[in-house]
mmCIF file of C-alpha atoms in Angstrom:
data_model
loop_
_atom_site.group_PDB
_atom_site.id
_atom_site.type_symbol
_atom_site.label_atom_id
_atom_site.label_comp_id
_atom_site.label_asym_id
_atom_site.label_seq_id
_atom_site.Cartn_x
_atom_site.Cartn_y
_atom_site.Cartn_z
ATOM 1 C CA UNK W 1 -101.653 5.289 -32.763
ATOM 2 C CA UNK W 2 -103.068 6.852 -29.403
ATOM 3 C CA UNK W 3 -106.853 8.044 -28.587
ATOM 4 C CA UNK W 4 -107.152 10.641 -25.928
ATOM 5 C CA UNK W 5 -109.788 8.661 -24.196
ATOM 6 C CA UNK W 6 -109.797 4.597 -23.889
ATOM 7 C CA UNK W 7 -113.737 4.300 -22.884
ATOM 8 C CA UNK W 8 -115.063 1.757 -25.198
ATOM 9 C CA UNK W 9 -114.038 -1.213 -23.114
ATOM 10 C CA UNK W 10 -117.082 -3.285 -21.405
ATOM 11 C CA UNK W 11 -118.397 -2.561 -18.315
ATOM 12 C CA UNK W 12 -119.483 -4.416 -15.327
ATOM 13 C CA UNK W 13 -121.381 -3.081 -12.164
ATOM 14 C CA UNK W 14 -120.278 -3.662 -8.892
ATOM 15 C CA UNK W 15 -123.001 -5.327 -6.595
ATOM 16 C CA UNK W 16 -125.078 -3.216 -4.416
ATOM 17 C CA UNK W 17 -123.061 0.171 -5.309
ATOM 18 C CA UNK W 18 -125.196 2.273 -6.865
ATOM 19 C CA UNK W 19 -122.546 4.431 -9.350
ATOM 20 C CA UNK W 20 -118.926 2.018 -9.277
ATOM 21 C CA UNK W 21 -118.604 0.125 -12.825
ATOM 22 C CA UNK W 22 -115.248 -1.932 -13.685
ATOM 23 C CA UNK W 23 -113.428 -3.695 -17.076
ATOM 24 C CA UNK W 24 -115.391 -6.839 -17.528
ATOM 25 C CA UNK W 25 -111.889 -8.232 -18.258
ATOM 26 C CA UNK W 26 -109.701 -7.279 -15.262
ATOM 27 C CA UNK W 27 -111.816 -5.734 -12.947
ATOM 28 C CA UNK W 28 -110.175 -2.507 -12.419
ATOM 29 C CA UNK W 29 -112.423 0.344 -11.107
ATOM 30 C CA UNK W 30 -112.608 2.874 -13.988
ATOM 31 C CA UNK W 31 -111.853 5.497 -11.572
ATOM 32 C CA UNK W 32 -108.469 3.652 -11.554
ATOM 33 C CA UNK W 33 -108.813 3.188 -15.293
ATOM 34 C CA UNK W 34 -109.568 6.802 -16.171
ATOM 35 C CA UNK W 35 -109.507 6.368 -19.761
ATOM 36 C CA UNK W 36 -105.843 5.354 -19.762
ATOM 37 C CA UNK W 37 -105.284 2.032 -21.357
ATOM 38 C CA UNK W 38 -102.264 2.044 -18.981
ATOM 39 C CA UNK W 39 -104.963 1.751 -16.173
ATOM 40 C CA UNK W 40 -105.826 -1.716 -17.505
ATOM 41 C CA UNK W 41 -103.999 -4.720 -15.887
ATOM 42 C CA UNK W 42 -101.557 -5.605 -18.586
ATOM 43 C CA UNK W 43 -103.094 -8.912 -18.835
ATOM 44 C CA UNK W 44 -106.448 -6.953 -19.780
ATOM 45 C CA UNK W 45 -107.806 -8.861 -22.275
ATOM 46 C CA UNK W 46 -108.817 -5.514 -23.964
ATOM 47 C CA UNK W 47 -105.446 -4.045 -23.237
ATOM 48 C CA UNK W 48 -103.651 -6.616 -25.303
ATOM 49 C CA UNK W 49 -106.314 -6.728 -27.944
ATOM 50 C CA UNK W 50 -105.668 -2.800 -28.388
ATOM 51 C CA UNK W 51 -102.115 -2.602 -28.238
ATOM 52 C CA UNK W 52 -101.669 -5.971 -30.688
ATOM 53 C CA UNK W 53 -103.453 -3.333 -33.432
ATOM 54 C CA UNK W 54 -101.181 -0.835 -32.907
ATOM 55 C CA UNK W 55 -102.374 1.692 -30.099
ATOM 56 C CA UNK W 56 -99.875 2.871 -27.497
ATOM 57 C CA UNK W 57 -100.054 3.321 -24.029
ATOM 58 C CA UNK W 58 -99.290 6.997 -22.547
ATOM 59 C CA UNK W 59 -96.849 5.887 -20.208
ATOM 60 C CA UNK W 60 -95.193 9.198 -19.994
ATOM 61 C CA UNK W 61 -98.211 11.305 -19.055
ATOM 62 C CA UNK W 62 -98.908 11.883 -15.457
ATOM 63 C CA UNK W 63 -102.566 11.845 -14.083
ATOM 64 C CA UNK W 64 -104.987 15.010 -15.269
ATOM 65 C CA UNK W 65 -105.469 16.990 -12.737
ATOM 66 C CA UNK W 66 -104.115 14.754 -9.805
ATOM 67 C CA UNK W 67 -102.022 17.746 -8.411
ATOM 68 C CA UNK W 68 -105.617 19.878 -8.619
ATOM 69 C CA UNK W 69 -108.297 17.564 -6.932
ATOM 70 C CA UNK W 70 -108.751 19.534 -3.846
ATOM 71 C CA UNK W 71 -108.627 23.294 -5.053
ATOM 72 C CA UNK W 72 -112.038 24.913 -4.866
ATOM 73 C CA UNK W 73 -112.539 27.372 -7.660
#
């Protein structure tokens, strides 16, 4: 099974920023995470949780939009 998005993992704030949130399991930024379980630590507690039911990782697939940040419109 696969999701498009992986966003219903808890969240943590980081002290004194106002708008940066991480996995309450391994503390990656979810900037890094992007709603890629692959951007979970593969020790992520909710990582393991989600692949042990059956949901894959999208290894394959590069970044959205990584090649596009800086192009104005």
């Amino acid at each position: 099974m696969k999701r498009l998005f992986y966003i219903d993992y808890p969240q943590e704030h980081f002290e004194g920023q106002a708008h940066r949130y991480r996995c309450a399991f391994c503390k990656q930024e979810t900037t890094q995470i992007n709603g890629r379980l692959e951007g979970h630590l593969p020790s992520c507690e909710y990582r393991v949780t989600l692949e042990k039911a059956g949901f894959e990782c999208n290894r394959n697939s590069p970044t959205p939009h990584e090649d596009m940040a800086d192009e104005v419109d």
